[in-house]
Structures are given as structure tokens and as C-alpha cells.
mmCIF file of C-alpha atoms and ligand atoms in Angstrom:
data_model
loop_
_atom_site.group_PDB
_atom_site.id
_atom_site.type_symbol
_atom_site.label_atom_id
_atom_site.label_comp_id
_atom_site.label_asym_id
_atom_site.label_seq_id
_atom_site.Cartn_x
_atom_site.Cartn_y
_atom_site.Cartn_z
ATOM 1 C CA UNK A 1001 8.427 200.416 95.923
ATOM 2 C CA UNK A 1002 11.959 201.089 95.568
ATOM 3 C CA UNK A 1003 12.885 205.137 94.835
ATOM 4 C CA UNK A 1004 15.315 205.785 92.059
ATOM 5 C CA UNK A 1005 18.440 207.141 92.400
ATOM 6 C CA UNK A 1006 20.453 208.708 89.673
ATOM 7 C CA UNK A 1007 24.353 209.001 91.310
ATOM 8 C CA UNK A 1008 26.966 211.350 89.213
ATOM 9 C CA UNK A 1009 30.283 210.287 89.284
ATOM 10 C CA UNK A 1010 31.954 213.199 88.728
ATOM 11 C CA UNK A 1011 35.474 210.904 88.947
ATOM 12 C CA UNK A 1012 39.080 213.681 88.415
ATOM 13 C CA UNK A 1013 37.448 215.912 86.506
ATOM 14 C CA UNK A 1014 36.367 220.121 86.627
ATOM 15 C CA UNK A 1015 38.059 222.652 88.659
ATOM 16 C CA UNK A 1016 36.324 224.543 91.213
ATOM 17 C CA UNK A 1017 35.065 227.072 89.010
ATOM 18 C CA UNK A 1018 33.678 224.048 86.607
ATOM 19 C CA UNK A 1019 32.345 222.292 89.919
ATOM 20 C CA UNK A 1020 30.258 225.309 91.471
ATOM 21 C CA UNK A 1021 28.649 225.956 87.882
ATOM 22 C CA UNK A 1022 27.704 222.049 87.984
ATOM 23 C CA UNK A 1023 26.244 221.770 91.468
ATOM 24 C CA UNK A 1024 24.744 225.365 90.648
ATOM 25 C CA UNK A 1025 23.072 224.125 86.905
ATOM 26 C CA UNK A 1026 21.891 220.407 88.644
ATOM 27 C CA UNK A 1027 20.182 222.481 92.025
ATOM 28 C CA UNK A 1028 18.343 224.505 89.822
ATOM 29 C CA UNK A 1029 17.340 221.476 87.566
ATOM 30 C CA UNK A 1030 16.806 219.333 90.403
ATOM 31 C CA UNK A 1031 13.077 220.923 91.440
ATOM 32 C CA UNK A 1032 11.714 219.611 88.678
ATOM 33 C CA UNK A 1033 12.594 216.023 89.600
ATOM 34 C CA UNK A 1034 9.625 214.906 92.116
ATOM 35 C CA UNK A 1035 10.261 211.530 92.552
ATOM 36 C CA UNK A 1036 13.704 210.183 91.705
ATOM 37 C CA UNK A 1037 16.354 210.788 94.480
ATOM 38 C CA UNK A 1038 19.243 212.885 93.162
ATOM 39 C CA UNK A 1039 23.030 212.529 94.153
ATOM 40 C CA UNK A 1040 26.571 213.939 92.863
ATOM 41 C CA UNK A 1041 29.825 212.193 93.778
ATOM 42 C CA UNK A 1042 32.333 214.702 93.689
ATOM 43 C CA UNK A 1043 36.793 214.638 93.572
ATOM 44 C CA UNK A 1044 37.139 215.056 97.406
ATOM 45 C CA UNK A 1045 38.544 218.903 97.008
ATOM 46 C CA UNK A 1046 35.052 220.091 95.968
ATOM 47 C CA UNK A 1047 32.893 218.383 99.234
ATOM 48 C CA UNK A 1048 33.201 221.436 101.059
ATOM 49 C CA UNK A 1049 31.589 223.662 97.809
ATOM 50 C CA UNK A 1050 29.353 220.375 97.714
ATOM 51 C CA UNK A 1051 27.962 220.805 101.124
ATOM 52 C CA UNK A 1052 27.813 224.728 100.803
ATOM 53 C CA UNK A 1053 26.054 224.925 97.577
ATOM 54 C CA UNK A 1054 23.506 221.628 98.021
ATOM 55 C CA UNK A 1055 22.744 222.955 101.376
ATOM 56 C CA UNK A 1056 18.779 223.298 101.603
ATOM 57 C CA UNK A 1057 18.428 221.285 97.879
ATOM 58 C CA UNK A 1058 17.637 217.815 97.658
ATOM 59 C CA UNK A 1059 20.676 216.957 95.918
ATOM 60 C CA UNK A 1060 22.255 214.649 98.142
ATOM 61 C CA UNK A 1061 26.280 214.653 98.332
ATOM 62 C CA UNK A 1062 28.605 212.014 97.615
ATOM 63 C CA UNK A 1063 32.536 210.723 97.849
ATOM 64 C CA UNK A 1064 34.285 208.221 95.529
ATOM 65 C CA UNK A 1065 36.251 206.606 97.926
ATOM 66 C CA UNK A 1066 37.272 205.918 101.164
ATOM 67 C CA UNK A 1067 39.768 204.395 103.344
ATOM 68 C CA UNK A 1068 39.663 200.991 104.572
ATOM 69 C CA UNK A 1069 40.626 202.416 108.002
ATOM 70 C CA UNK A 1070 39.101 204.942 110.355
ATOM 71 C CA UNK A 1071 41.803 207.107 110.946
ATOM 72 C CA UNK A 1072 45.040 207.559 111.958
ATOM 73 C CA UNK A 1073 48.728 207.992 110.314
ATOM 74 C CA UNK A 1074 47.795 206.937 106.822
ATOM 75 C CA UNK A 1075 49.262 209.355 104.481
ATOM 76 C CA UNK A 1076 46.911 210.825 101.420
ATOM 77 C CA UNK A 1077 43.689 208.642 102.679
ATOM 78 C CA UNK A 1078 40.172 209.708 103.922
ATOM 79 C CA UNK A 1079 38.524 208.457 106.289
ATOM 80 C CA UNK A 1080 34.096 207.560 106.573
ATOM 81 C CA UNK A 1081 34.071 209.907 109.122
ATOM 82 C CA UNK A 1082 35.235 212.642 107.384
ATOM 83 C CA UNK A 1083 33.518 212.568 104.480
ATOM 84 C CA UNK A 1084 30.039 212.935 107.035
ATOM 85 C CA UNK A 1085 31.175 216.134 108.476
ATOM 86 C CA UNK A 1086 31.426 217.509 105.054
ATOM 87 C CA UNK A 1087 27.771 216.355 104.659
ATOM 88 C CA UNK A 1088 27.973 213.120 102.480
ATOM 89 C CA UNK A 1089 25.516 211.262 102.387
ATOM 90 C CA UNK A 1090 26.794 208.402 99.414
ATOM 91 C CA UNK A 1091 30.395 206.871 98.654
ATOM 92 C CA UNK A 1092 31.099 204.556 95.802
ATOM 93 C CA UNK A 1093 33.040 201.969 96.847
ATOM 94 C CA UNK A 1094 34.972 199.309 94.415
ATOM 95 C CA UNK A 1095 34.412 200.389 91.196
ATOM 96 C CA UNK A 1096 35.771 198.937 88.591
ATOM 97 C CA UNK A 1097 38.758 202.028 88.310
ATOM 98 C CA UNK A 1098 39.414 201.297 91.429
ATOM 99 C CA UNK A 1099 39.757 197.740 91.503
ATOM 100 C CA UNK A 1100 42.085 197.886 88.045
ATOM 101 C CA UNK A 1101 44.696 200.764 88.650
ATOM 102 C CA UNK A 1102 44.595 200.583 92.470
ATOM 103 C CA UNK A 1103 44.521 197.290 93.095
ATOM 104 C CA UNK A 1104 41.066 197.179 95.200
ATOM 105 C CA UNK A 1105 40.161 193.631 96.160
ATOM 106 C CA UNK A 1106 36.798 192.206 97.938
ATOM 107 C CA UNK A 1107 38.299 192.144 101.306
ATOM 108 C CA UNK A 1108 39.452 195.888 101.006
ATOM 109 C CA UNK A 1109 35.797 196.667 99.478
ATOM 110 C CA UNK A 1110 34.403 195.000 102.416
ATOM 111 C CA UNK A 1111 36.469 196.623 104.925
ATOM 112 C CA UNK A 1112 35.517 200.388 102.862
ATOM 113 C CA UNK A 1113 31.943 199.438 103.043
ATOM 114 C CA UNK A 1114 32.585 198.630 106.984
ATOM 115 C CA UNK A 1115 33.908 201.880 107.568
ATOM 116 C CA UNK A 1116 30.953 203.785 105.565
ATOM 117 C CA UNK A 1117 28.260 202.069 107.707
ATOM 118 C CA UNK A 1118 30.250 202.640 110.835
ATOM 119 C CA UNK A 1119 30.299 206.557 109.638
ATOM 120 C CA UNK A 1120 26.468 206.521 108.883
ATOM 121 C CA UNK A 1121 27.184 206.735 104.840
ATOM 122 C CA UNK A 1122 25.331 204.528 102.497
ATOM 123 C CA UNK A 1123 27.974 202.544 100.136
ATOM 124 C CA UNK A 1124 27.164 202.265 96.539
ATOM 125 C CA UNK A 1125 29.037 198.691 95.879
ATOM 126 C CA UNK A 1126 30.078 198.370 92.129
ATOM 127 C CA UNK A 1127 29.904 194.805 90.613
ATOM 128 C CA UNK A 1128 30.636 194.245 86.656
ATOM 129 C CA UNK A 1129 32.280 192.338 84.683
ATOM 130 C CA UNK A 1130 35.333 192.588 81.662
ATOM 131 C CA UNK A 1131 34.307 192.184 77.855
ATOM 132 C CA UNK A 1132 36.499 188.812 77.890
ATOM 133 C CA UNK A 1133 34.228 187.757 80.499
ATOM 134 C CA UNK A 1134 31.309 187.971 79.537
ATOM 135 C CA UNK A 1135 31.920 186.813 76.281
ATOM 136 C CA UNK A 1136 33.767 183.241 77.998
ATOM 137 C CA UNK A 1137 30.158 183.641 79.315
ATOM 138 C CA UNK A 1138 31.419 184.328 83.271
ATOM 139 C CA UNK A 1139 29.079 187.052 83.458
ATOM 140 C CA UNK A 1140 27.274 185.390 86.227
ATOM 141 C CA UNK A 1141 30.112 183.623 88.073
ATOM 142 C CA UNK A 1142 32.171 187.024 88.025
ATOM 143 C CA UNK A 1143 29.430 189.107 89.831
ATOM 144 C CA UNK A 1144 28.523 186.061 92.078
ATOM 145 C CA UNK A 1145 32.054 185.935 93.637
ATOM 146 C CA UNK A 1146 32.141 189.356 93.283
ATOM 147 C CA UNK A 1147 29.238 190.000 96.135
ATOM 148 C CA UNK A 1148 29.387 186.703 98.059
ATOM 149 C CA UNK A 1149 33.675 188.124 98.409
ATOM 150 C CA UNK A 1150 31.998 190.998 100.551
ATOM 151 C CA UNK A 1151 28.691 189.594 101.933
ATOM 152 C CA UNK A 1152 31.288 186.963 103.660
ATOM 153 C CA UNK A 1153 32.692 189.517 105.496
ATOM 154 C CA UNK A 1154 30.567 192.284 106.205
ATOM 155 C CA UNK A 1155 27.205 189.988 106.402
ATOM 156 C CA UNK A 1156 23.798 190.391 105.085
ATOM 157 C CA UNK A 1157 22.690 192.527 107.279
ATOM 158 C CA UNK A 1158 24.344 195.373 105.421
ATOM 159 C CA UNK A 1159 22.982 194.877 102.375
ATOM 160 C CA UNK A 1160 19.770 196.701 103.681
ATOM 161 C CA UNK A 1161 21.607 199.731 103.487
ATOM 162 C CA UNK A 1162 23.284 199.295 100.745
ATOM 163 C CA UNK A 1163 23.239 200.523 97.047
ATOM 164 C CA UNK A 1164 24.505 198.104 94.379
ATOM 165 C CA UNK A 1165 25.613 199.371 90.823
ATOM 166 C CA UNK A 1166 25.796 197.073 88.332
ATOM 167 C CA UNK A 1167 28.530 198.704 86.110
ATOM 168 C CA UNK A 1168 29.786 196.163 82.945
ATOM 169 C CA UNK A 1169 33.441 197.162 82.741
ATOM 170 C CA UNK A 1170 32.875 197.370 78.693
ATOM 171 C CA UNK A 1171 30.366 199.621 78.605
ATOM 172 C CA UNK A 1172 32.178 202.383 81.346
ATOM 173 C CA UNK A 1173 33.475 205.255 79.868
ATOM 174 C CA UNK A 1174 33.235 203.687 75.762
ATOM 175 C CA UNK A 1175 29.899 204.497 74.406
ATOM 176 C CA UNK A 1176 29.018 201.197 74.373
ATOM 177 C CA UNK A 1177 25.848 200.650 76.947
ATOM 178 C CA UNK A 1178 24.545 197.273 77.587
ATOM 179 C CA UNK A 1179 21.038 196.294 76.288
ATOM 180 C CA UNK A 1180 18.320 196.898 78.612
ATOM 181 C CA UNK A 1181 18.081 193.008 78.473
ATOM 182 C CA UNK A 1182 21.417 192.306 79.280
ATOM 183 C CA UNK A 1183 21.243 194.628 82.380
ATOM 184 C CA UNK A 1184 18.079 193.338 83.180
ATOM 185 C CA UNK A 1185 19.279 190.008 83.290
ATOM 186 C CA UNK A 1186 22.215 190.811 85.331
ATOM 187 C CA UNK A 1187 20.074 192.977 87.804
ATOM 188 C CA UNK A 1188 18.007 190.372 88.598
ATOM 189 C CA UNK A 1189 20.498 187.625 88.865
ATOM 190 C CA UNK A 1190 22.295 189.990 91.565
ATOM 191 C CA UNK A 1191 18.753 190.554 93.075
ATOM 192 C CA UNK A 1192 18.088 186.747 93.108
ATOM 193 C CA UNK A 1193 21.647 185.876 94.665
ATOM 194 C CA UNK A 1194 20.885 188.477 97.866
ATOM 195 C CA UNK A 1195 17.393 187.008 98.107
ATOM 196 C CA UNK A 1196 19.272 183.342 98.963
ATOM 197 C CA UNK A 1197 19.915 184.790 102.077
ATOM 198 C CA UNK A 1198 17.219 187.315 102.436
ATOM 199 C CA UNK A 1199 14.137 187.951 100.212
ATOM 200 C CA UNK A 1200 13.287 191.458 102.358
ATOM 201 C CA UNK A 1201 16.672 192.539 101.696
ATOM 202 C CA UNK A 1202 16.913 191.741 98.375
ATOM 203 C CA UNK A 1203 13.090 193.173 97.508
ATOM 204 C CA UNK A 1204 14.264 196.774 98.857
ATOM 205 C CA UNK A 1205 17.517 196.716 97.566
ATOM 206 C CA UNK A 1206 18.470 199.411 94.948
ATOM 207 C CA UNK A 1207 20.809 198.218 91.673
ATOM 208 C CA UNK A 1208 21.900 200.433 89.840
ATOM 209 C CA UNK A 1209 23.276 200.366 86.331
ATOM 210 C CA UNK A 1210 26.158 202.108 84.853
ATOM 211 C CA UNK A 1211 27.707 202.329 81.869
ATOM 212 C CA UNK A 1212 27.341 204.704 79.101
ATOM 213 C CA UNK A 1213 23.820 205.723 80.298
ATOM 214 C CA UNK A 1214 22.650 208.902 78.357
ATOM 215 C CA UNK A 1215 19.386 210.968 77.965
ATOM 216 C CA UNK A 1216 19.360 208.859 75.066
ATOM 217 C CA UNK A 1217 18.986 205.280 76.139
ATOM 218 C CA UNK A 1218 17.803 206.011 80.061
ATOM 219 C CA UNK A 1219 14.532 205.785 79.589
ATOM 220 C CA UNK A 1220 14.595 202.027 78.389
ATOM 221 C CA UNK A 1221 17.239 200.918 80.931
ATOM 222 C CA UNK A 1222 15.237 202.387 84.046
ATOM 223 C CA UNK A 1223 12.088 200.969 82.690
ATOM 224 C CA UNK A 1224 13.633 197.737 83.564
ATOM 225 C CA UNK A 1225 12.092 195.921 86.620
ATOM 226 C CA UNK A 1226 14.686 195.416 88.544
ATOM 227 C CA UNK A 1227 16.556 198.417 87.358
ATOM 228 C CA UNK A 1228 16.479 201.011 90.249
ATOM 229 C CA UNK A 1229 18.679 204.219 89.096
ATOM 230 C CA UNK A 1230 21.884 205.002 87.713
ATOM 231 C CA UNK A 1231 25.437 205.864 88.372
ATOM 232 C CA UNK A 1232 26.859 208.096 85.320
ATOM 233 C CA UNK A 1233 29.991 208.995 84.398
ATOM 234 C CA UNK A 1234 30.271 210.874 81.549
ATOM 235 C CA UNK A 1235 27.136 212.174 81.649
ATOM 236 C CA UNK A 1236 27.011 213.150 85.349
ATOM 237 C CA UNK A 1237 29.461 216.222 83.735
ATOM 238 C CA UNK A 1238 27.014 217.982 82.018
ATOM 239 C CA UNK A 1239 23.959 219.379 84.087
ATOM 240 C CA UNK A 1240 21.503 219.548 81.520
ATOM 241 C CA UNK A 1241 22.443 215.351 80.502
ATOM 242 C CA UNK A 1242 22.198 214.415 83.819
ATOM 243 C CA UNK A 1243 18.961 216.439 84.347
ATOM 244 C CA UNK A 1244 17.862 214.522 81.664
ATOM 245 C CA UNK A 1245 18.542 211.158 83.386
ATOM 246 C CA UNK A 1246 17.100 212.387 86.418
ATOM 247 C CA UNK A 1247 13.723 213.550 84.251
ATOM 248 C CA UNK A 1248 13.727 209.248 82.835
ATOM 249 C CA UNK A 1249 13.915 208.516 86.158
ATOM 250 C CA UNK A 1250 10.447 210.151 87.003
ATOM 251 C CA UNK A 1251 9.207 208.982 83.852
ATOM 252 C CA UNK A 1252 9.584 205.455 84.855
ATOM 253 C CA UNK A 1253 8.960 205.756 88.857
ATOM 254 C CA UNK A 1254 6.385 203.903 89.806
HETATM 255 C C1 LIG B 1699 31.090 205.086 85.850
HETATM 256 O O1 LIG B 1699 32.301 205.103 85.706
HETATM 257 O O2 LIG B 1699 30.604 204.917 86.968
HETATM 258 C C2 LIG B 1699 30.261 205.246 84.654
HETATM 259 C C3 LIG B 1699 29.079 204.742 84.657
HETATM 260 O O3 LIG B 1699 30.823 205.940 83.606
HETATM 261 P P1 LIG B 1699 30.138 206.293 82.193
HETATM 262 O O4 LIG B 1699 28.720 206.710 82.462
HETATM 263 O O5 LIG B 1699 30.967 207.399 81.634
HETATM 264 O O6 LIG B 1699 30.205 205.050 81.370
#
């Protein structure tokens, strides 16, 4: 059975003050939650205050990005490697952000998701499509090219150590969440499309949704079959929400 994860994506928000209350609020929370995996993506300043204060938790640690190279003179970036020594454990890599205001294509998702395995982190790859996609009904073809883009380059292989969020670009950040129906759909069309080239990869893989996921309407997304966690944005900010998420999560765990 797969375990699920609920990610926070904290993306440029808090301060450090606002981050150490955060971490403190979902630690404390967090020993309630016996069977969903817990883990907070954090702005790179506050990995260091990550790794201090999650230290001896179960709240695993995350990044939001990395570069497509593994060091060297490339000014502002960091690298797979340094986001370990700080004690990550996750790092999102293309989401939909990303790919709009900074130009992120498959090949440079590829190559982060290549550097994360190569620095023993576990990518979470985001897939999703625009509103005027899905309603020219490319729902499908978008996330198709959107994984076989990276599975061409990186292979397979690392897939079975990969997370997948499924994150519909409509529903990030707008209040407006995607029916557990239409996330199932999509989960298990991404699900089916890994099992054409393996069906042990694909069984074990985790998908994730995201989009507007709240205490509210968790409970009915995770429920889903082939829906395996979360990754929150909004949400993620507010310990006591994202608590909440992680609570639906055990509620639905096998
Ligand atoms: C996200 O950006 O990853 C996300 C899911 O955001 P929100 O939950 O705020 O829609």
C-alpha cells in the first residue's frame, strides 16, 4: 500500500519569526498523525531553522527548487547537494510557478530531477494543466507530454523514487479545487501512462494532488484510489489547516 504524504509548500512567504512558529505549531501537531508521512517545503533561508527545529520529529524537510547543475560559478542557484546537508529530504521540482515566470521547461525539469537523485533527494515532479486546456479538452495530451518530456531523459527507472503531484494550474492558489472525479481521473491516467513502461513502478508510485486542497474538501480528494497525498499551498501556511489535511490523510490510509 502506498503511504500518504501531505507536502506544504510554504512558496515566498513568513519571516523567520513566522517560520519557527510554523515548524513549531506542525511538530507539535504532527504526533497525532500515525500514518500519513508529513513534509514542509520551506523558502531556502529557513532550511537551516528547518533542520534545527524538525530535528528528532517526523516532519520531514523540503526545498522548492533546485539547480539544474551540481555546482560551480552559477550566481544565486542551489545546488541537490546542498539542500542534503541542510537535511532535506523532498524538493519540488517544475511546478507550474516555475515553469510560467521562470521559464522551466521538461529538459531543465529533467536535468533538476537528475541532480536530486544524484544528491539522494526524492523529487516531487508537478504535472497540470491551464483552464484553456482543459476546457479545449487537452487535459490528457498536456500531462502526457508533460511526463513522457522527462521520462525521455531521465528514464523509468527514476520514477521509483519519485513523487508526482498532479497540480491543475486553475485550481492553484484560486479557491477553485478540482472535483475528486476530475483528479481521480487525471491520477489514474498519469498512473496508467507510467504503467506502459512499468506496472511495479507505476503501482508504488505516489500522485499527489494540489490545488486549493483544504480541511474542507481533503477528505473526499484523498479518498480517491489513486490519490496518494497532497501538496498545499495556501493551506500549508497555517498549522492547524494543514494539521487538518494531515488528520484526512489518516482518515483515509488504508
Ligand atoms: C501549490 O502551489 O502547490 C498549491 C497546491 O497551492 P494552493 O494549495 O494554494 O492551491
Amino acid at each position: 500500500m502506498r503511504q500518504p504524504l501531505i507536502a506544504g509548500n510554504w512558496k515566498m512567504n513568513g519571516s523567520k519569526a513566522g517560520a519557527e512558529a510554523l515548524l513549531l505549531g506542525v511538530v507539535a501537531g504532527s504526533k497525532d498523525i500515525t500514518k500519513t508521512e508529513i513534509a514542509v517545503c520551506v523558502p531556502f533561508p529557513y532550511l537551516y531553522l528547518g533542520e534545527q527545529l524538525l530535528a528528532g520529529s517526523s516532519v520531514r524537510l523540503g526545498a522548492q527548487n533546485l539547480c539544474t547543475e551540481a555546482g560551480g560559478a552559477y550566481t544565486g542557484e542551489v545546488s541537490g547537494s546542498m539542500l542534503s546537508d541542510f537535511g532535506c529530504r523532498y524538493v519540488i521540482c517544475g511546478h507550474s510557478e516555475r515553469r510560467e515566470y521562470y521559464g522551466e521547461d521538461d529538459a531543465a525539469i529533467a536535468q533538476k530531477l537528475m541532480r536530486a537523485a544524484e544528491s539522494g533527494l526524492t523529487p516531487i515532479l508537478c504535472v497540470g494543466e491551464t483552464l484553456q486546456q482543459r476546457e479545449g479538452g487537452e487535459t490528457d495530451a498536456v500531462i502526457a507530454a508533460q511526463i513522457d518530456g522527462v521520462v525521455a531523459q531521465t528514464g523509468i527507472e527514476a520514477f521509483a523514487k519519485i513523487e508526482i503531484a498532479y497540480e491543475p494550474v486553475w485550481a492553484i492558489g484560486t479557491g477553485m479545487t478540482a472535483t475528486p472525479e476530475q483528479a481521480q481521473a487525471v491520477h489514474a491516467f498519469i498512473r496508467a501512462r507510467i504503467a506502459e513502461r512499468s506496472g511495479s513502478i507505476a503501482d508504488g508510485l505516489r500522485i499527489l494532488y494540489g490545488g486549493s486542497m483544504k480541511p474542507g474538501n481533503a477528505v473526499e480528494l484523498l479518498a480517491q484510489a489513486d490519490i496518494d497525498g497532497g501538496l498545499i499551498g495556501g493551506a500549508s501556511l497555517n498549522a492547524e489547516d494543514f494539521l487538518a489535511i494531515c488528520q484526512a490523510g489518516d482518515q483515509t490510509a488504508a
